PDB file of C-alpha atoms in Angstrom:
ATOM      1  CA  ASP I   1       0.698   8.573  10.172  1.00  0.00           C
ATOM      2  CA  ASP I   2       4.258   7.193  10.285  1.00  0.00           C
ATOM      3  CA  PRO I   3       6.509   9.852   8.654  1.00  0.00           C
ATOM      4  CA  PHE I   4       8.698   7.318   6.836  1.00  0.00           C
ATOM      5  CA  VAL I   5       5.749   5.394   5.380  1.00  0.00           C
ATOM      6  CA  ASP I   6       3.921   8.592   4.433  1.00  0.00           C
ATOM      7  CA  ASP I   7       6.992  10.025   2.699  1.00  0.00           C
ATOM      8  CA  TYR I   8       7.790   6.768   0.923  1.00  0.00           C
ATOM      9  CA  ILE I   9       4.364   6.056  -0.540  1.00  0.00           C
ATOM     10  CA  ASN I  10       4.034   9.646  -1.772  1.00  0.00           C
ATOM     11  CA  ARG I  11       7.490   9.562  -3.386  1.00  0.00           C
ATOM     12  CA  LEU I  12       6.550   6.342  -5.157  1.00  0.00           C
ATOM     13  CA  GLY I  13       3.212   7.835  -6.206  1.00  0.00           C
ATOM     14  CA  ARG I  14       4.870  10.946  -7.641  1.00  0.00           C
ATOM     15  CA  ARG I  15       7.352   8.808  -9.570  1.00  0.00           C
ATOM     16  CA  LEU I  16       4.461   6.954 -11.222  1.00  0.00           C
ATOM     17  CA  LEU I  17       2.574  10.192 -11.892  1.00  0.00           C
ATOM     18  CA  ALA I  18       5.578  11.583 -13.751  1.00  0.00           C
ATOM     19  CA  ALA I  19       4.926   8.952 -16.440  1.00  0.00           C
ATOM     20  CA  PHE I  20       1.235   9.916 -16.800  1.00  0.00           C
ATOM     21  CA  PRO I  21       0.046  12.936 -18.831  1.00  0.00           C
ATOM     22  CA  GLU I  22      -0.140  16.089 -16.704  1.00  0.00           C
ATOM     23  CA  GLN I  23      -3.340  16.385 -14.649  1.00  0.00           C
ATOM     24  CA  SER I  24      -5.062  19.379 -13.120  1.00  0.00           C
ATOM     25  CA  PHE I  25      -4.742  18.460  -9.433  1.00  0.00           C
ATOM     26  CA  ASN I  26      -2.177  17.210  -6.938  1.00  0.00           C
ATOM     27  CA  TYR I  27      -2.360  13.579  -5.846  1.00  0.00           C
ATOM     28  CA  ARG I  28      -1.984  12.410  -2.234  1.00  0.00           C
ATOM     29  CA  PHE I  29      -1.330   8.819  -1.165  1.00  0.00           C
ATOM     30  CA  TYR I  30      -2.250   7.287   2.204  1.00  0.00           C
ATOM     31  CA  VAL I  31      -1.918   3.984   4.035  1.00  0.00           C
ATOM     32  CA  ILE I  32      -4.974   3.045   6.124  1.00  0.00           C
ATOM     33  CA  ASP I  33      -4.443   0.877   9.206  1.00  0.00           C
ATOM     34  CA  ASN I  34      -6.852  -1.876   8.181  1.00  0.00           C
ATOM     35  CA  ALA I  35      -6.176  -5.597   7.725  1.00  0.00           C
ATOM     36  CA  VAL I  36      -8.750  -5.928   4.911  1.00  0.00           C
ATOM     37  CA  TYR I  37      -7.268  -6.434   1.430  1.00  0.00           C
ATOM     38  CA  ASN I  38      -8.278  -3.225  -0.320  1.00  0.00           C
ATOM     39  CA  ALA I  39      -7.122  -0.157  -2.233  1.00  0.00           C
ATOM     40  CA  PHE I  40      -9.267   2.622  -3.628  1.00  0.00           C
ATOM     41  CA  ALA I  41      -9.199   6.204  -4.883  1.00  0.00           C
ATOM     42  CA  ALA I  42     -11.343   9.301  -4.410  1.00  0.00           C
ATOM     43  CA  PRO I  43     -11.962  12.163  -6.850  1.00  0.00           C
ATOM     44  CA  GLY I  44      -9.244  14.796  -6.915  1.00  0.00           C
ATOM     45  CA  GLY I  45      -6.377  12.331  -6.752  1.00  0.00           C
ATOM     46  CA  TYR I  46      -6.614  10.813  -3.263  1.00  0.00           C
ATOM     47  CA  VAL I  47      -5.372   7.219  -3.271  1.00  0.00           C
ATOM     48  CA  PHE I  48      -5.669   4.869  -0.273  1.00  0.00           C
ATOM     49  CA  VAL I  49      -4.043   1.462   0.291  1.00  0.00           C
ATOM     50  CA  HIS I  50      -4.905  -0.719   3.281  1.00  0.00           C
ATOM     51  CA  SER I  51      -2.055  -1.955   5.454  1.00  0.00           C
ATOM     52  CA  GLY I  52      -3.326  -5.535   5.072  1.00  0.00           C
ATOM     53  CA  LEU I  53      -2.770  -5.395   1.312  1.00  0.00           C
ATOM     54  CA  ILE I  54       0.765  -3.988   1.687  1.00  0.00           C
ATOM     55  CA  ASN I  55       1.525  -6.629   4.302  1.00  0.00           C
ATOM     56  CA  ALA I  56       0.829  -9.294   1.651  1.00  0.00           C
ATOM     57  CA  MET I  57       3.277  -7.709  -0.816  1.00  0.00           C
ATOM     58  CA  GLY I  58       6.792  -8.916  -1.413  1.00  0.00           C
ATOM     59  CA  SER I  59       8.243  -6.183  -3.619  1.00  0.00           C
ATOM     60  CA  GLU I  60       7.927  -2.563  -4.667  1.00  0.00           C
ATOM     61  CA  ASP I  61       6.688  -3.686  -8.110  1.00  0.00           C
ATOM     62  CA  GLU I  62       3.523  -5.020  -6.451  1.00  0.00           C
ATOM     63  CA  LEU I  63       2.814  -1.733  -4.663  1.00  0.00           C
ATOM     64  CA  ALA I  64       3.653   0.303  -7.772  1.00  0.00           C
ATOM     65  CA  GLY I  65       1.228  -1.847  -9.782  1.00  0.00           C
ATOM     66  CA  ILE I  66      -1.639  -1.244  -7.363  1.00  0.00           C
ATOM     67  CA  LEU I  67      -0.943   2.509  -7.176  1.00  0.00           C
ATOM     68  CA  SER I  68      -0.690   2.849 -10.965  1.00  0.00           C
ATOM     69  CA  HIS I  69      -4.022   1.044 -11.351  1.00  0.00           C
ATOM     70  CA  GLU I  70      -5.713   3.400  -8.858  1.00  0.00           C
ATOM     71  CA  ILE I  71      -4.154   6.457 -10.529  1.00  0.00           C
ATOM     72  CA  ALA I  72      -5.586   5.187 -13.816  1.00  0.00           C
ATOM     73  CA  HIS I  73      -9.080   5.046 -12.268  1.00  0.00           C
ATOM     74  CA  VAL I  74      -8.765   8.718 -11.292  1.00  0.00           C
ATOM     75  CA  TYR I  75      -7.248   9.647 -14.652  1.00  0.00           C
ATOM     76  CA  CYS I  76     -10.195   8.012 -16.482  1.00  0.00           C
ATOM     77  CA  ARG I  77     -12.733   9.655 -14.113  1.00  0.00           C
ATOM     78  CA  HIS I  78     -14.184   6.232 -13.188  1.00  0.00           C
ATOM     79  CA  ILE I  79     -14.768   7.246  -9.555  1.00  0.00           C
ATOM     80  CA  SER I  80     -16.562  10.455 -10.496  1.00  0.00           C
ATOM     81  CA  GLU I  81     -18.793   8.560 -12.899  1.00  0.00           C
ATOM     82  CA  ARG I  82     -19.603   5.915 -10.270  1.00  0.00           C
ATOM     83  CA  ILE I  83     -20.515   8.601  -7.751  1.00  0.00           C
ATOM     84  CA  GLU I  84     -22.787  10.324 -10.244  1.00  0.00           C
ATOM     85  CA  LYS I  85     -24.572   7.047 -10.948  1.00  0.00           C
ATOM     86  CA  SER I  86     -24.692   5.746  -7.388  1.00  0.00           C
ATOM     87  CA  LYS I  87     -28.003   5.817  -5.517  1.00  0.00           C
ATOM     88  CA  LYS I  88     -26.500   4.572  -2.263  1.00  0.00           C
ATOM     89  CA  LEU I  89     -24.373   7.587  -1.410  1.00  0.00           C
ATOM     90  CA  SER I  90     -26.098  10.703  -0.122  1.00  0.00           C
ATOM     91  CA  LEU I  91     -24.907  14.188  -0.989  1.00  0.00           C
ATOM     92  CA  ALA I  92     -24.232  14.776   2.713  1.00  0.00           C
ATOM     93  CA  THR I  93     -21.927  11.753   2.876  1.00  0.00           C
ATOM     94  CA  LEU I  94     -20.047  12.832  -0.226  1.00  0.00           C
ATOM     95  CA  ALA I  95     -19.741  16.383   1.076  1.00  0.00           C
ATOM     96  CA  GLY I  96     -18.324  15.100   4.356  1.00  0.00           C
ATOM     97  CA  ILE I  97     -15.800  12.864   2.610  1.00  0.00           C
ATOM     98  CA  THR I  98     -14.690  15.629   0.255  1.00  0.00           C
ATOM     99  CA  ALA I  99     -14.400  18.234   3.004  1.00  0.00           C
ATOM    100  CA  GLY I 100     -12.385  15.847   5.149  1.00  0.00           C
ATOM    101  CA  LEU I 101     -10.015  15.006   2.329  1.00  0.00           C
ATOM    102  CA  PHE I 102      -9.164  18.644   1.776  1.00  0.00           C
ATOM    103  CA  LEU I 103      -8.330  19.091   5.463  1.00  0.00           C
ATOM    104  CA  GLY I 104      -5.224  17.005   4.882  1.00  0.00           C
ATOM    105  CA  SER I 105      -4.525  15.930   8.444  1.00  0.00           C
ATOM    106  CA  GLY I 106      -7.948  14.342   8.787  1.00  0.00           C
ATOM    107  CA  ALA I 107      -7.654  12.387   5.572  1.00  0.00           C
ATOM    108  CA  LEU I 108      -6.940   9.049   7.224  1.00  0.00           C
ATOM    109  CA  ALA I 109     -10.057   9.206   9.387  1.00  0.00           C
ATOM    110  CA  ILE I 110     -12.132  10.301   6.420  1.00  0.00           C
ATOM    111  CA  GLY I 111     -10.447   7.598   4.367  1.00  0.00           C
ATOM    112  CA  SER I 112     -11.837   5.008   6.745  1.00  0.00           C
ATOM    113  CA  ALA I 113     -15.304   6.475   6.239  1.00  0.00           C
ATOM    114  CA  ALA I 114     -14.741   6.415   2.507  1.00  0.00           C
ATOM    115  CA  ALA I 115     -13.695   2.774   2.732  1.00  0.00           C
ATOM    116  CA  GLY I 116     -17.049   1.974   4.275  1.00  0.00           C
ATOM    117  CA  GLN I 117     -18.744   3.407   1.207  1.00  0.00           C
ATOM    118  CA  ALA I 118     -16.463   1.655  -1.267  1.00  0.00           C
ATOM    119  CA  ALA I 119     -18.899  -1.189  -1.942  1.00  0.00           C
ATOM    120  CA  GLY I 120     -21.365   1.369  -3.285  1.00  0.00           C
ATOM    121  CA  LEU I 121     -18.782   2.472  -5.830  1.00  0.00           C
ATOM    122  CA  ALA I 122     -17.901  -0.855  -7.402  1.00  0.00           C
ATOM    123  CA  TYR I 123     -16.276  -0.499 -10.801  1.00  0.00           C
ATOM    124  CA  SER I 124     -17.574  -2.202 -13.909  1.00  0.00           C
ATOM    125  CA  ARG I 125     -15.518  -4.816 -15.720  1.00  0.00           C
ATOM    126  CA  GLN I 126     -15.031  -2.276 -18.515  1.00  0.00           C
ATOM    127  CA  ASP I 127     -13.618   0.234 -16.009  1.00  0.00           C
ATOM    128  CA  GLU I 128     -11.226  -2.388 -14.695  1.00  0.00           C
ATOM    129  CA  ARG I 129      -9.988  -3.364 -18.133  1.00  0.00           C
ATOM    130  CA  GLN I 130      -9.375   0.281 -19.058  1.00  0.00           C
ATOM    131  CA  ALA I 131      -7.611   1.014 -15.754  1.00  0.00           C
ATOM    132  CA  ASP I 132      -5.436  -2.083 -16.200  1.00  0.00           C
ATOM    133  CA  GLN I 133      -4.500  -1.169 -19.769  1.00  0.00           C
ATOM    134  CA  ILE I 134      -3.650   2.456 -18.940  1.00  0.00           C
ATOM    135  CA  GLY I 135      -2.123   1.605 -15.564  1.00  0.00           C
ATOM    136  CA  VAL I 136       0.193  -1.030 -17.067  1.00  0.00           C
ATOM    137  CA  GLN I 137       1.167   1.318 -19.905  1.00  0.00           C
ATOM    138  CA  TYR I 138       2.351   4.099 -17.593  1.00  0.00           C
ATOM    139  CA  LEU I 139       3.694   1.620 -15.052  1.00  0.00           C
ATOM    140  CA  ALA I 140       6.069   0.381 -17.754  1.00  0.00           C
ATOM    141  CA  ALA I 141       6.925   3.960 -18.723  1.00  0.00           C
ATOM    142  CA  ALA I 142       7.924   4.578 -15.089  1.00  0.00           C
ATOM    143  CA  GLY I 143      10.291   1.593 -15.260  1.00  0.00           C
ATOM    144  CA  TYR I 144       8.234  -0.963 -13.319  1.00  0.00           C
ATOM    145  CA  SER I 145       7.139  -4.426 -14.415  1.00  0.00           C
ATOM    146  CA  ALA I 146       3.438  -5.294 -14.472  1.00  0.00           C
ATOM    147  CA  GLU I 147       4.491  -8.698 -13.124  1.00  0.00           C
ATOM    148  CA  GLY I 148       4.060  -7.114  -9.688  1.00  0.00           C
ATOM    149  CA  LEU I 149       0.430  -6.173 -10.323  1.00  0.00           C
ATOM    150  CA  LEU I 150      -0.214  -9.630 -11.790  1.00  0.00           C
ATOM    151  CA  LEU I 151       1.258 -11.331  -8.727  1.00  0.00           C
ATOM    152  CA  MET I 152      -0.755  -9.110  -6.369  1.00  0.00           C
ATOM    153  CA  LEU I 153      -4.016  -9.916  -8.166  1.00  0.00           C
ATOM    154  CA  LYS I 154      -3.235 -13.621  -7.882  1.00  0.00           C
ATOM    155  CA  LYS I 155      -2.683 -13.232  -4.132  1.00  0.00           C
ATOM    156  CA  ILE I 156      -6.005 -11.386  -3.769  1.00  0.00           C
ATOM    157  CA  ASN I 157      -7.782 -13.968  -5.903  1.00  0.00           C
ATOM    158  CA  GLU I 158      -6.537 -16.773  -3.665  1.00  0.00           C
ATOM    159  CA  LYS I 159      -8.769 -15.354  -0.946  1.00  0.00           C
ATOM    160  CA  HIS I 160     -11.779 -16.838  -2.793  1.00  0.00           C
ATOM    161  CA  TRP I 161     -11.739 -19.783  -0.411  1.00  0.00           C
ATOM    162  CA  PHE I 162     -13.144 -17.496   2.289  1.00  0.00           C
ATOM    163  CA  THR I 163     -16.847 -17.491   3.034  1.00  0.00           C
ATOM    164  CA  GLU I 164     -19.033 -14.984   1.221  1.00  0.00           C
ATOM    165  CA  GLN I 165     -18.874 -12.604   4.199  1.00  0.00           C
ATOM    166  CA  GLU I 166     -15.059 -12.732   4.274  1.00  0.00           C
ATOM    167  CA  VAL I 167     -14.290 -12.122   0.598  1.00  0.00           C
ATOM    168  CA  PRO I 168     -11.701  -9.303   0.362  1.00  0.00           C
ATOM    169  CA  THR I 169     -13.285  -5.906  -0.253  1.00  0.00           C
ATOM    170  CA  TYR I 170     -10.974  -5.485  -3.241  1.00  0.00           C
ATOM    171  CA  LEU I 171     -12.813  -8.313  -5.024  1.00  0.00           C
ATOM    172  CA  THR I 172     -16.197  -6.626  -4.549  1.00  0.00           C
ATOM    173  CA  THR I 173     -15.082  -3.154  -5.623  1.00  0.00           C
ATOM    174  CA  HIS I 174     -12.705  -4.323  -8.400  1.00  0.00           C
ATOM    175  CA  PRO I 175     -14.645  -7.093 -10.194  1.00  0.00           C
ATOM    176  CA  GLY I 176     -13.469  -9.687 -12.696  1.00  0.00           C
ATOM    177  CA  THR I 177     -10.142 -10.465 -11.023  1.00  0.00           C
ATOM    178  CA  GLU I 178      -9.612 -13.740 -12.909  1.00  0.00           C
ATOM    179  CA  GLU I 179     -10.358 -12.001 -16.220  1.00  0.00           C
ATOM    180  CA  ARG I 180      -7.934  -9.230 -15.282  1.00  0.00           C
ATOM    181  CA  ILE I 181      -5.173 -11.745 -14.562  1.00  0.00           C
ATOM    182  CA  VAL I 182      -5.559 -13.219 -18.047  1.00  0.00           C
ATOM    183  CA  TYR I 183      -5.763  -9.743 -19.638  1.00  0.00           C
ATOM    184  CA  ILE I 184      -2.640  -8.405 -17.883  1.00  0.00           C
ATOM    185  CA  ASP I 185      -0.767 -11.599 -18.752  1.00  0.00           C
ATOM    186  CA  THR I 186      -1.634 -10.893 -22.397  1.00  0.00           C
ATOM    187  CA  LEU I 187      -0.423  -7.284 -22.111  1.00  0.00           C
ATOM    188  CA  LEU I 188       2.902  -8.485 -20.702  1.00  0.00           C
ATOM    189  CA  ALA I 189       3.545 -10.402 -23.927  1.00  0.00           C
ATOM    190  CA  SER I 190       3.601  -7.111 -25.880  1.00  0.00           C
ATOM    191  CA  ASP I 191       6.788  -5.041 -26.197  1.00  0.00           C
ATOM    192  CA  ARG I 192       4.678  -1.921 -25.637  1.00  0.00           C
ATOM    193  CA  TYR I 193       4.074  -2.857 -22.008  1.00  0.00           C
ATOM    194  CA  ARG I 194       7.588  -3.931 -21.080  1.00  0.00           C
ATOM    195  CA  PRO I 195       9.384  -1.772 -18.527  1.00  0.00           C
ATOM    196  CA  GLY I 196      11.413   1.140 -19.833  1.00  0.00           C
ATOM    197  CA  GLN I 197      14.381   2.749 -18.124  1.00  0.00           C
ATOM    198  CA  PRO I 198      14.449   1.742 -14.424  1.00  0.00           C
ATOM    199  CA  PRO I 199      13.832   4.573 -11.940  1.00  0.00           C
ATOM    200  CA  ALA I 200      16.951   6.664 -11.290  1.00  0.00           C
ATOM    201  CA  GLU I 201      16.368   6.395  -7.542  1.00  0.00           C
ATOM    202  CA  ASN I 202      16.465   2.818  -6.265  1.00  0.00           C
ATOM    203  CA  THR I 203      13.936   2.645  -3.436  1.00  0.00           C
ATOM    204  CA  ALA I 204      13.745  -1.136  -3.014  1.00  0.00           C
ATOM    205  CA  ALA I 205      15.327  -0.753   0.433  1.00  0.00           C
ATOM    206  CA  ASP I 206      12.760   1.929   1.309  1.00  0.00           C
ATOM    207  CA  PHE I 207       9.956  -0.470   0.384  1.00  0.00           C
ATOM    208  CA  LYS I 208      11.410  -3.098   2.734  1.00  0.00           C
ATOM    209  CA  MET I 209      11.628  -0.550   5.556  1.00  0.00           C
ATOM    210  CA  ALA I 210       8.068   0.714   4.957  1.00  0.00           C
ATOM    211  CA  HIS I 211       6.791  -2.872   4.732  1.00  0.00           C
ATOM    212  CA  THR I 212       8.478  -3.726   8.049  1.00  0.00           C
ATOM    213  CA  ILE I 213       6.996  -0.668   9.779  1.00  0.00           C
ATOM    214  CA  ILE I 214       3.491  -1.430   8.464  1.00  0.00           C
ATOM    215  CA  THR I 215       3.654  -5.124   9.397  1.00  0.00           C
ATOM    216  CA  ALA I 216       4.938  -4.392  12.909  1.00  0.00           C
ATOM    217  CA  SER I 217       2.854  -1.297  13.647  1.00  0.00           C
ATOM    218  CA  CYS I 218      -0.569  -1.987  12.125  1.00  0.00           C
ATOM    219  CA  GLY I 219      -3.386  -4.330  13.057  1.00  0.00           C
ATOM    220  CA  ASP I 220      -3.543  -6.525  16.134  1.00  0.00           C
ATOM    221  CA  SER I 221      -0.459  -6.087  18.349  1.00  0.00           C
ATOM    222  CA  ASP I 222      -0.253  -9.767  19.336  1.00  0.00           C
ATOM    223  CA  THR I 223      -0.421 -10.864  15.691  1.00  0.00           C
ATOM    224  CA  ALA I 224       2.251  -8.344  14.742  1.00  0.00           C
ATOM    225  CA  LEU I 225       4.522  -9.547  17.544  1.00  0.00           C
ATOM    226  CA  THR I 226       4.124 -13.170  16.427  1.00  0.00           C
ATOM    227  CA  GLN I 227       4.764 -12.301  12.766  1.00  0.00           C
ATOM    228  CA  MET I 228       7.903 -10.352  13.552  1.00  0.00           C
ATOM    229  CA  LYS I 229       9.230 -13.060  15.902  1.00  0.00           C
ATOM    230  CA  ILE I 230       8.804 -15.673  13.163  1.00  0.00           C
ATOM    231  CA  ARG I 231      10.600 -13.380  10.724  1.00  0.00           C
ATOM    232  CA  LEU I 232      13.439 -12.871  13.211  1.00  0.00           C
ATOM    233  CA  ASP I 233      13.793 -16.615  13.801  1.00  0.00           C
ATOM    234  CA  GLN I 234      13.883 -17.248  10.053  1.00  0.00           C
ATOM    235  CA  ASN I 235      16.372 -14.492   9.208  1.00  0.00           C
ATOM    236  CA  ASP I 236      18.322 -13.177  12.159  1.00  0.00           C
ATOM    237  CA  LYS I 237      21.010 -11.742   9.855  1.00  0.00           C
ATOM    238  CA  ASP I 238      18.644  -9.082   8.499  1.00  0.00           C
ATOM    239  CA  PRO I 239      18.675  -5.844  10.561  1.00  0.00           C
ATOM    240  CA  LEU I 240      15.042  -5.231   9.598  1.00  0.00           C
ATOM    241  CA  SER I 241      14.080  -8.444  11.387  1.00  0.00           C
ATOM    242  CA  ASP I 242      15.470  -6.994  14.636  1.00  0.00           C
ATOM    243  CA  TYR I 243      13.938  -3.609  13.864  1.00  0.00           C
ATOM    244  CA  GLY I 244      10.468  -4.987  13.156  1.00  0.00           C
ATOM    245  CA  TYR I 245      10.507  -7.111  16.296  1.00  0.00           C
ATOM    246  CA  ALA I 246      11.571  -4.036  18.320  1.00  0.00           C
ATOM    247  CA  LEU I 247       8.631  -2.052  16.919  1.00  0.00           C
ATOM    248  CA  ALA I 248       6.238  -4.853  17.841  1.00  0.00           C
ATOM    249  CA  LEU I 249       7.731  -5.088  21.355  1.00  0.00           C
ATOM    250  CA  SER I 250       7.313  -1.338  21.824  1.00  0.00           C
ATOM    251  CA  ARG I 251       3.592  -1.641  21.077  1.00  0.00           C
ATOM    252  CA  LYS I 252       3.398  -4.025  24.043  1.00  0.00           C
ATOM    253  CA  SER I 253       5.292  -1.466  26.221  1.00  0.00           C
ATOM    254  CA  ARG I 254       8.287  -3.800  26.384  1.00  0.00           C
ATOM    255  CA  HIS I 255      10.659  -0.906  25.757  1.00  0.00           C
ATOM    256  CA  GLN I 256      13.790  -2.307  27.417  1.00  0.00           C
ATOM    257  CA  GLU I 257      13.630  -5.389  25.202  1.00  0.00           C
ATOM    258  CA  ALA I 258      12.970  -3.190  22.172  1.00  0.00           C
ATOM    259  CA  ILE I 259      16.149  -1.211  22.904  1.00  0.00           C
ATOM    260  CA  GLY I 260      18.173  -4.432  22.881  1.00  0.00           C
ATOM    261  CA  TYR I 261      16.881  -5.449  19.441  1.00  0.00           C
ATOM    262  CA  LEU I 262      17.372  -1.932  18.050  1.00  0.00           C
ATOM    263  CA  LYS I 263      21.017  -2.053  19.166  1.00  0.00           C
ATOM    264  CA  SER I 264      21.310  -5.452  17.476  1.00  0.00           C
ATOM    265  CA  ALA I 265      19.886  -3.961  14.261  1.00  0.00           C
ATOM    266  CA  LEU I 266      22.433  -1.136  14.388  1.00  0.00           C
ATOM    267  CA  GLU I 267      25.273  -3.631  14.776  1.00  0.00           C
ATOM    268  CA  LYS I 268      24.196  -5.075  11.423  1.00  0.00           C
ATOM    269  CA  GLN I 269      23.428  -1.734   9.737  1.00  0.00           C
ATOM    270  CA  ALA I 270      25.286   1.031  11.546  1.00  0.00           C
ATOM    271  CA  ALA I 271      23.888   4.578  11.599  1.00  0.00           C
ATOM    272  CA  GLN I 272      20.661   3.708   9.755  1.00  0.00           C
ATOM    273  CA  PRO I 273      18.604   6.903  10.342  1.00  0.00           C
ATOM    274  CA  GLN I 274      15.210   5.257  10.858  1.00  0.00           C
ATOM    275  CA  ILE I 275      16.561   2.751  13.383  1.00  0.00           C
ATOM    276  CA  LEU I 276      18.474   5.486  15.231  1.00  0.00           C
ATOM    277  CA  THR I 277      15.351   7.641  15.427  1.00  0.00           C
ATOM    278  CA  THR I 278      13.305   4.759  16.825  1.00  0.00           C
ATOM    279  CA  LEU I 279      16.042   4.004  19.364  1.00  0.00           C
ATOM    280  CA  ALA I 280      15.938   7.651  20.491  1.00  0.00           C
ATOM    281  CA  ILE I 281      12.174   7.389  20.993  1.00  0.00           C
ATOM    282  CA  GLU I 282      12.584   4.216  23.039  1.00  0.00           C
ATOM    283  CA  TYR I 283      15.204   5.920  25.238  1.00  0.00           C
ATOM    284  CA  VAL I 284      12.754   8.771  25.895  1.00  0.00           C
ATOM    285  CA  LEU I 285       9.949   6.323  26.700  1.00  0.00           C
ATOM    286  CA  THR I 286      12.155   4.595  29.274  1.00  0.00           C
ATOM    287  CA  GLY I 287      13.483   7.865  30.776  1.00  0.00           C
ATOM    288  CA  TYR I 288      17.028   7.609  29.378  1.00  0.00           C
ATOM    289  CA  TYR I 289      17.090  11.247  28.248  1.00  0.00           C
ATOM    290  CA  ASP I 290      20.867  11.596  28.195  1.00  0.00           C
TER     291      ASP I 290
END
């Protein structure tokens, strides 16, 4: 429910949608606080990405690739068809999910419930190939390279060394990952799927900010603190390293320390609105109202 993350992922989603043919409903994009590697969509244009998957990303191209693929599933009505064919999902469950989605503010909670049902809605290999082909086509039209999607699939596929119980949910709901890697690699060789005009608005910096917020604010607080400390030690010149560590410290109620790192971040990137806002919150939490 972070305002910056929510705004960013929906702006990116709308930019991708502008390349697709017009559809009859408005899409909404959400980040679910869940370490599991997964992304999925619901009928009516609701797209969910787990924080764990975003945490593993290194660029906006990777996130754009995943979102475009999920948009393509909705566009092709794959989810609706899976629901119609599924014997595992009751009408009551579907009604609850749908009602919750339309409430807007309750979508994240309902999204978690929907995630629990995702295994019952596994796509076919044919669905995946079609979503990849269409997703890559409009991804390129939006000015993004499918190299990002290819890299993300390789990262997900590397999780195969886990035990059967620990295989990423994405691999069970989006089958044929190795085949998809080969297929997308083939598409990239065609001029038709090469990126067009880059987006007019450069949001690479916004991706880095959103990624920092998600890494520092989601999942286990001790793990987040360790991750952000390592990042700070490795790159203490980057203001986002200070900012991320401050966010992680705040989760541990170490607000005075967080204030120090936020001031350090502002010395490196003066007047950055998101850092200033967080500093204001920390001042309130410590009673420094003036």
